[in-house]
CSV table of N, CA, C and O in Angstrom, one decimal:
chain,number,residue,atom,x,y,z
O,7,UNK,N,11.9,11.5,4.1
O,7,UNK,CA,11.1,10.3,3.7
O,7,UNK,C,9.8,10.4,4.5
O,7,UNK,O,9.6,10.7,5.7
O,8,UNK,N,9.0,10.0,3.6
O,8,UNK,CA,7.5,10.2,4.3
O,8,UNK,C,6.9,8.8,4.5
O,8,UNK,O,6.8,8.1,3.6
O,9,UNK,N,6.4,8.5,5.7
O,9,UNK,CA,5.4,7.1,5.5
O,9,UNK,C,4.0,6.9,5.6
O,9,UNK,O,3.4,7.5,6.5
O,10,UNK,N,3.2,6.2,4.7
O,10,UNK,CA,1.8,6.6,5.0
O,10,UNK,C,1.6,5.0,4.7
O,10,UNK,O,2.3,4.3,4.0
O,11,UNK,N,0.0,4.5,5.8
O,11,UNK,CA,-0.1,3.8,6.3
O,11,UNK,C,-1.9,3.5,5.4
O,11,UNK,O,-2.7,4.4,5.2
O,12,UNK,N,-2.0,2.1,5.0
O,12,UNK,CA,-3.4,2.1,4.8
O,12,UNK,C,-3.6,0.9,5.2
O,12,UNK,O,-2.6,0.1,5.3
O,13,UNK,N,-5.2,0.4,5.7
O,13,UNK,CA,-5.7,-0.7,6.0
O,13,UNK,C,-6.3,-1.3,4.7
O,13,UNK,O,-7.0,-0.6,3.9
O,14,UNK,N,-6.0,-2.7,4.6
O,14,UNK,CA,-6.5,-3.4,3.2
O,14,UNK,C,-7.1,-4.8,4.1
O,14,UNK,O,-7.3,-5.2,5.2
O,15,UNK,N,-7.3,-5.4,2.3
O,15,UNK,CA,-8.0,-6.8,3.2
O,15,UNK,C,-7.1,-7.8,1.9
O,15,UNK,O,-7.5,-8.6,1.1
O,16,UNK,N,-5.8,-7.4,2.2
O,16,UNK,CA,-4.5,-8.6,1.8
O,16,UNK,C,-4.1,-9.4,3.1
O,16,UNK,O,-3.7,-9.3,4.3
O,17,UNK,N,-4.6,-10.3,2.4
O,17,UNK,CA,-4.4,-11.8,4.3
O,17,UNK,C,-3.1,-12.8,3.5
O,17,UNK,O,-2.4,-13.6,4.2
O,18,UNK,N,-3.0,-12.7,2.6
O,18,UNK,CA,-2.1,-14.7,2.3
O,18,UNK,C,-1.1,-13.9,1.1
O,18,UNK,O,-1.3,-12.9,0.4
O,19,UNK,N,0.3,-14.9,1.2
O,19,UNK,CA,1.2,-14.8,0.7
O,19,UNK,C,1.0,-14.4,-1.0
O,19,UNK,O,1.3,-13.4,-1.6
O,20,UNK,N,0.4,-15.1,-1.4
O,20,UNK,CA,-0.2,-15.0,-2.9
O,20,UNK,C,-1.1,-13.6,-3.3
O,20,UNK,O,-1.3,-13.3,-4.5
O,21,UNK,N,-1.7,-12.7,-2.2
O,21,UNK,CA,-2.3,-11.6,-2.3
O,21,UNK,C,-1.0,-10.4,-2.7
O,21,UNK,O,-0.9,-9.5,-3.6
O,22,UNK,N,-0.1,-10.9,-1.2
O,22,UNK,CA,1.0,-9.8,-1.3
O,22,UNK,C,1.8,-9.9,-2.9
O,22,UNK,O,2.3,-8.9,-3.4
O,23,UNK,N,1.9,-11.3,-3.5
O,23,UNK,CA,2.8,-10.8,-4.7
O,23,UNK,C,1.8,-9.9,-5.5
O,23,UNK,O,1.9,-8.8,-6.0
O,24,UNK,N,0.5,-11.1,-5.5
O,24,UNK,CA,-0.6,-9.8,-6.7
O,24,UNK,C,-0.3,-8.1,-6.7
O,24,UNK,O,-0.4,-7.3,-7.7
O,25,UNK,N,0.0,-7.6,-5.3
O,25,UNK,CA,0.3,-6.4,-5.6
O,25,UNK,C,1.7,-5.7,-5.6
O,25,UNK,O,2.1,-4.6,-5.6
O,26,UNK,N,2.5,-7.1,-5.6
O,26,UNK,CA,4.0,-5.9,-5.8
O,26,UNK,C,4.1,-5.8,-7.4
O,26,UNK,O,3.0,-5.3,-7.1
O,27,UNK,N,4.2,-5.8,-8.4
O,27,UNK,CA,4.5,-5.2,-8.8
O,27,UNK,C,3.4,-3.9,-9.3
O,27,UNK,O,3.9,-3.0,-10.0
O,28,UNK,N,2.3,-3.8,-9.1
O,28,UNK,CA,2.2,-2.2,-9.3
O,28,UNK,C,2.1,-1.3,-8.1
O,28,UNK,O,1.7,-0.1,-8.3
O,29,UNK,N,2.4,-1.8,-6.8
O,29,UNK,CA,2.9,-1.0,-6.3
O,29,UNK,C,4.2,-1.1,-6.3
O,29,UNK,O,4.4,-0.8,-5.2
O,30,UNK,N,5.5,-1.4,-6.9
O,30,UNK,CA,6.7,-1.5,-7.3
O,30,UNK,C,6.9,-0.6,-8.4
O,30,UNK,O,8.1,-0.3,-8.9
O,31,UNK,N,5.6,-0.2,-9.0
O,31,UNK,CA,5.4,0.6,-10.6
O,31,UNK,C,5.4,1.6,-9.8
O,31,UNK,O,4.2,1.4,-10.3
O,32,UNK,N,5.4,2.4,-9.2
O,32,UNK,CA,5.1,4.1,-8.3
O,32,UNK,C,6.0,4.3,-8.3
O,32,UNK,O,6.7,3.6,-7.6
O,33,UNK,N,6.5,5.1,-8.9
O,33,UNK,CA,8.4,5.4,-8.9
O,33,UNK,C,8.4,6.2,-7.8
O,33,UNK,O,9.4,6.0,-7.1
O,34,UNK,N,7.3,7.3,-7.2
O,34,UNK,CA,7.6,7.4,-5.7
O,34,UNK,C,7.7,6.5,-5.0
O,34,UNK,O,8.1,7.1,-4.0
O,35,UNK,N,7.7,5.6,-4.8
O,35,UNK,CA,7.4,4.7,-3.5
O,35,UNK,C,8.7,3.8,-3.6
O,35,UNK,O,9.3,3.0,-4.4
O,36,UNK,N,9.0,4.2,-2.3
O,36,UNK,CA,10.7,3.7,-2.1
O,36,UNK,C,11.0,2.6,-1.5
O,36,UNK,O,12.1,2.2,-1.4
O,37,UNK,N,9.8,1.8,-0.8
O,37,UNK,CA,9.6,1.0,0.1
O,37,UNK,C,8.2,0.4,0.3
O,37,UNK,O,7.2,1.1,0.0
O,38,UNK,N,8.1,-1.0,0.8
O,38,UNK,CA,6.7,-0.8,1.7
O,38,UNK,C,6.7,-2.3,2.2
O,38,UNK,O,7.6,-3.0,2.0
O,39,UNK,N,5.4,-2.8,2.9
O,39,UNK,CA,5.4,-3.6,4.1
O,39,UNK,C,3.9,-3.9,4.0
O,39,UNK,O,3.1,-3.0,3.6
O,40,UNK,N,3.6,-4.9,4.2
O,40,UNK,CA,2.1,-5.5,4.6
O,40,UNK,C,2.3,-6.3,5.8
O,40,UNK,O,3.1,-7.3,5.7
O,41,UNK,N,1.9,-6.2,6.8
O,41,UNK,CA,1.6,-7.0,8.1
O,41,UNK,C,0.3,-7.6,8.1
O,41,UNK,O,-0.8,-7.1,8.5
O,42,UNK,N,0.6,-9.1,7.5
O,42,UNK,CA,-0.8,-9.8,6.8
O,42,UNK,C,-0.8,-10.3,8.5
O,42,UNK,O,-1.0,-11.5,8.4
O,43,UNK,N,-0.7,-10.2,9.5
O,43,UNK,CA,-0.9,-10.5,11.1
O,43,UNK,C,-1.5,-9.8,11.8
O,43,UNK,O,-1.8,-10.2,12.9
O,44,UNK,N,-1.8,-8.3,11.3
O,44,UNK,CA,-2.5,-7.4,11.9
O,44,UNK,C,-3.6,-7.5,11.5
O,44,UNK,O,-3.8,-8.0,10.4
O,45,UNK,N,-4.6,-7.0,12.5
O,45,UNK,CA,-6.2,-6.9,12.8
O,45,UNK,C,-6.7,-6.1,10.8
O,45,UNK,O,-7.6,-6.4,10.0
O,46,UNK,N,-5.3,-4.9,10.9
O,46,UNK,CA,-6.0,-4.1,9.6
O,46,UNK,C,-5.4,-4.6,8.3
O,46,UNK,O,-5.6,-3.9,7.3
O,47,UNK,N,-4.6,-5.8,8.2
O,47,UNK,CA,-3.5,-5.9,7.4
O,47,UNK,C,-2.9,-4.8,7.0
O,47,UNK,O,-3.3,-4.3,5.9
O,48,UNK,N,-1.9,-4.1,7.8
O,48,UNK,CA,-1.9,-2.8,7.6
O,48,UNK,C,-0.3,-2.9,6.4
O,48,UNK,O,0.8,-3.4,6.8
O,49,UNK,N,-0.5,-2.3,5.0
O,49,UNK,CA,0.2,-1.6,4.1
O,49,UNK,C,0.6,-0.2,4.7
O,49,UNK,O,-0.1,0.8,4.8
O,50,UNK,N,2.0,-0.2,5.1
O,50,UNK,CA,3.3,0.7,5.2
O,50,UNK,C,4.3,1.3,4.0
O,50,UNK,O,5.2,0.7,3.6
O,51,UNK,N,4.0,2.2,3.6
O,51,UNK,CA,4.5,2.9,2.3
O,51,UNK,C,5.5,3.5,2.6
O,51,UNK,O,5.2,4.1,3.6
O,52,UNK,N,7.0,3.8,2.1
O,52,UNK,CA,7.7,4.7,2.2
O,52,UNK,C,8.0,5.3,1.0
O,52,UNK,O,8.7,4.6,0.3
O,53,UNK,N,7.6,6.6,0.6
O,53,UNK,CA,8.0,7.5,0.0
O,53,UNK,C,8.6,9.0,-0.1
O,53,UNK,O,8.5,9.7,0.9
O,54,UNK,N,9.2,9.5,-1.3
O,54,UNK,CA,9.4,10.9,-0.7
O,54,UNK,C,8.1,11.6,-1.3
O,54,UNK,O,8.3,12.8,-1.5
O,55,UNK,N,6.9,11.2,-1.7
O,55,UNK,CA,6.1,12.3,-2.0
O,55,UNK,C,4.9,11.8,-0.9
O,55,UNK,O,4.7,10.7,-0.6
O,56,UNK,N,4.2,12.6,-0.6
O,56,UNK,CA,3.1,12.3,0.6
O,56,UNK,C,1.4,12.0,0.0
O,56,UNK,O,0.5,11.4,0.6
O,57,UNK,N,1.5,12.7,-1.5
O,57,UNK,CA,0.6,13.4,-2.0
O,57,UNK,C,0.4,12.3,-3.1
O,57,UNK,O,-0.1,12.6,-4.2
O,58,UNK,N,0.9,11.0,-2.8
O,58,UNK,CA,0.5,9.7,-3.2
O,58,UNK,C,-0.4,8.4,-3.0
O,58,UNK,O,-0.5,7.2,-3.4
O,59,UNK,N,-1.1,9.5,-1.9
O,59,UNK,CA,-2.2,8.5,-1.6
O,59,UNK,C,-2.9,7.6,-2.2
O,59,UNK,O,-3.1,6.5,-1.7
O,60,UNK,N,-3.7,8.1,-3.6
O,60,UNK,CA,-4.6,8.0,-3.7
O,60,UNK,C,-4.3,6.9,-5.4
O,60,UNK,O,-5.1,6.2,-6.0
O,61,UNK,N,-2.8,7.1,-5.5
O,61,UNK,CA,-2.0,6.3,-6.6
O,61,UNK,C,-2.2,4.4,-6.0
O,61,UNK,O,-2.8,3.4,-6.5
O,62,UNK,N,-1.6,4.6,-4.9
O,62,UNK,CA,-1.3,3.7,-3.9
O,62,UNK,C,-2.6,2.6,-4.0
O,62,UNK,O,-2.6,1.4,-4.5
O,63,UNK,N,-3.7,3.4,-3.4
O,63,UNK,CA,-5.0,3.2,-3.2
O,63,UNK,C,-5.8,1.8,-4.6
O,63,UNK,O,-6.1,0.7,-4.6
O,64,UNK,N,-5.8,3.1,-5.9
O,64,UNK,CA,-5.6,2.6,-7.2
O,64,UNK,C,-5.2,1.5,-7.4
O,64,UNK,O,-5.9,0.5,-7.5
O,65,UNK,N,-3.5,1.3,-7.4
O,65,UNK,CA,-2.9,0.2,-7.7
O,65,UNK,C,-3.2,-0.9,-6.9
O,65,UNK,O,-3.1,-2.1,-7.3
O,66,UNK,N,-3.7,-0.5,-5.5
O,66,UNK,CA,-4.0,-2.1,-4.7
O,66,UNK,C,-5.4,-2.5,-5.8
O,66,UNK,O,-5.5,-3.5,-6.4
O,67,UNK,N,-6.5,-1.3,-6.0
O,67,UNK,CA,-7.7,-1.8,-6.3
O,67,UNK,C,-7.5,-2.6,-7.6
O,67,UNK,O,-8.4,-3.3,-8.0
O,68,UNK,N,-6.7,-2.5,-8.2
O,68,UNK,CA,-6.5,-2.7,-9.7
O,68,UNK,C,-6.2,-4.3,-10.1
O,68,UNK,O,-6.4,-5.0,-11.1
O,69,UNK,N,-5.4,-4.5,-8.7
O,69,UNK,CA,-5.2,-5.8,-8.4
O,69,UNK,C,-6.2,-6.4,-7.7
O,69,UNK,O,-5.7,-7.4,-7.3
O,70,UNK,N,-7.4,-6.3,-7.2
O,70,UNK,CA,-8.9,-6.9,-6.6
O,70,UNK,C,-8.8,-6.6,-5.1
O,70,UNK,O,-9.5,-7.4,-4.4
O,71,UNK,N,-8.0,-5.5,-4.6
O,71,UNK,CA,-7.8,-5.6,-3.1
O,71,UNK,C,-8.6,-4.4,-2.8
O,71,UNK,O,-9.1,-3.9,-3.8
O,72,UNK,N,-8.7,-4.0,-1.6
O,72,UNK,CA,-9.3,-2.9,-0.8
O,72,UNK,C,-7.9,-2.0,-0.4
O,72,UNK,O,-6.8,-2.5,-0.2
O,73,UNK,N,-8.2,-0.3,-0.2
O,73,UNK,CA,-6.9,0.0,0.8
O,73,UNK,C,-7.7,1.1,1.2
O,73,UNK,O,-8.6,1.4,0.4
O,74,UNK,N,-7.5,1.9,2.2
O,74,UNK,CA,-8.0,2.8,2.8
O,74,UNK,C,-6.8,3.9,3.7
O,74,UNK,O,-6.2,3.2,4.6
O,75,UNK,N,-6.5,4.7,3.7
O,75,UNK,CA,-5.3,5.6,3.8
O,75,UNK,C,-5.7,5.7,5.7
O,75,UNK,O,-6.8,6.0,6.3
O,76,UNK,N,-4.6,5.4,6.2
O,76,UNK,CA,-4.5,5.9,7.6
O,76,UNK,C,-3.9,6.8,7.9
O,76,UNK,O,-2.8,7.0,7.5
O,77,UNK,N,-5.0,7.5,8.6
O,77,UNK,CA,-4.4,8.9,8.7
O,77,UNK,C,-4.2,8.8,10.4
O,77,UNK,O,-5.1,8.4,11.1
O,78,UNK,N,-2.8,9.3,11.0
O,78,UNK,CA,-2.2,9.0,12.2
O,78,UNK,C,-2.0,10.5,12.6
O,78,UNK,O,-1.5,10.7,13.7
């Protein structure tokens, strides 16, 4: 299982539903996490493919959000 980490600008409870379901539509993505308390609101992904970045990315923007891939 792979985790990849992006910084967005999801702050309030009502942002996080706007994007579960199409990040819940990535049939990679087995998991994930927003920490609307952190400085980056940082989006935590677990999947088994790595090479899903950019899917990820998409579906926040599709929903009016920002995400940007942290690379650790």
């Amino acid at each position: 299982m792979e985790t990849l980490n992006f910084k967005t600008n999801i702050k309030t409870s009502d942002d996080v539903a706007a994007v579960t379901l199409p990040l819940n539509d990535i049939e990679q993505v087995n998991g994930w996490n927003i920490d609307t308390d952190s400085a980056d609101k940082l989006l935590t992904v677990q999947t088994i493919d790595n090479r899903i970045a950019s899917l990820i990315e998409q579906a926040i923007q599709k929903a009016g959000f920002q995400a940007e891939q942290v690379i650790t």
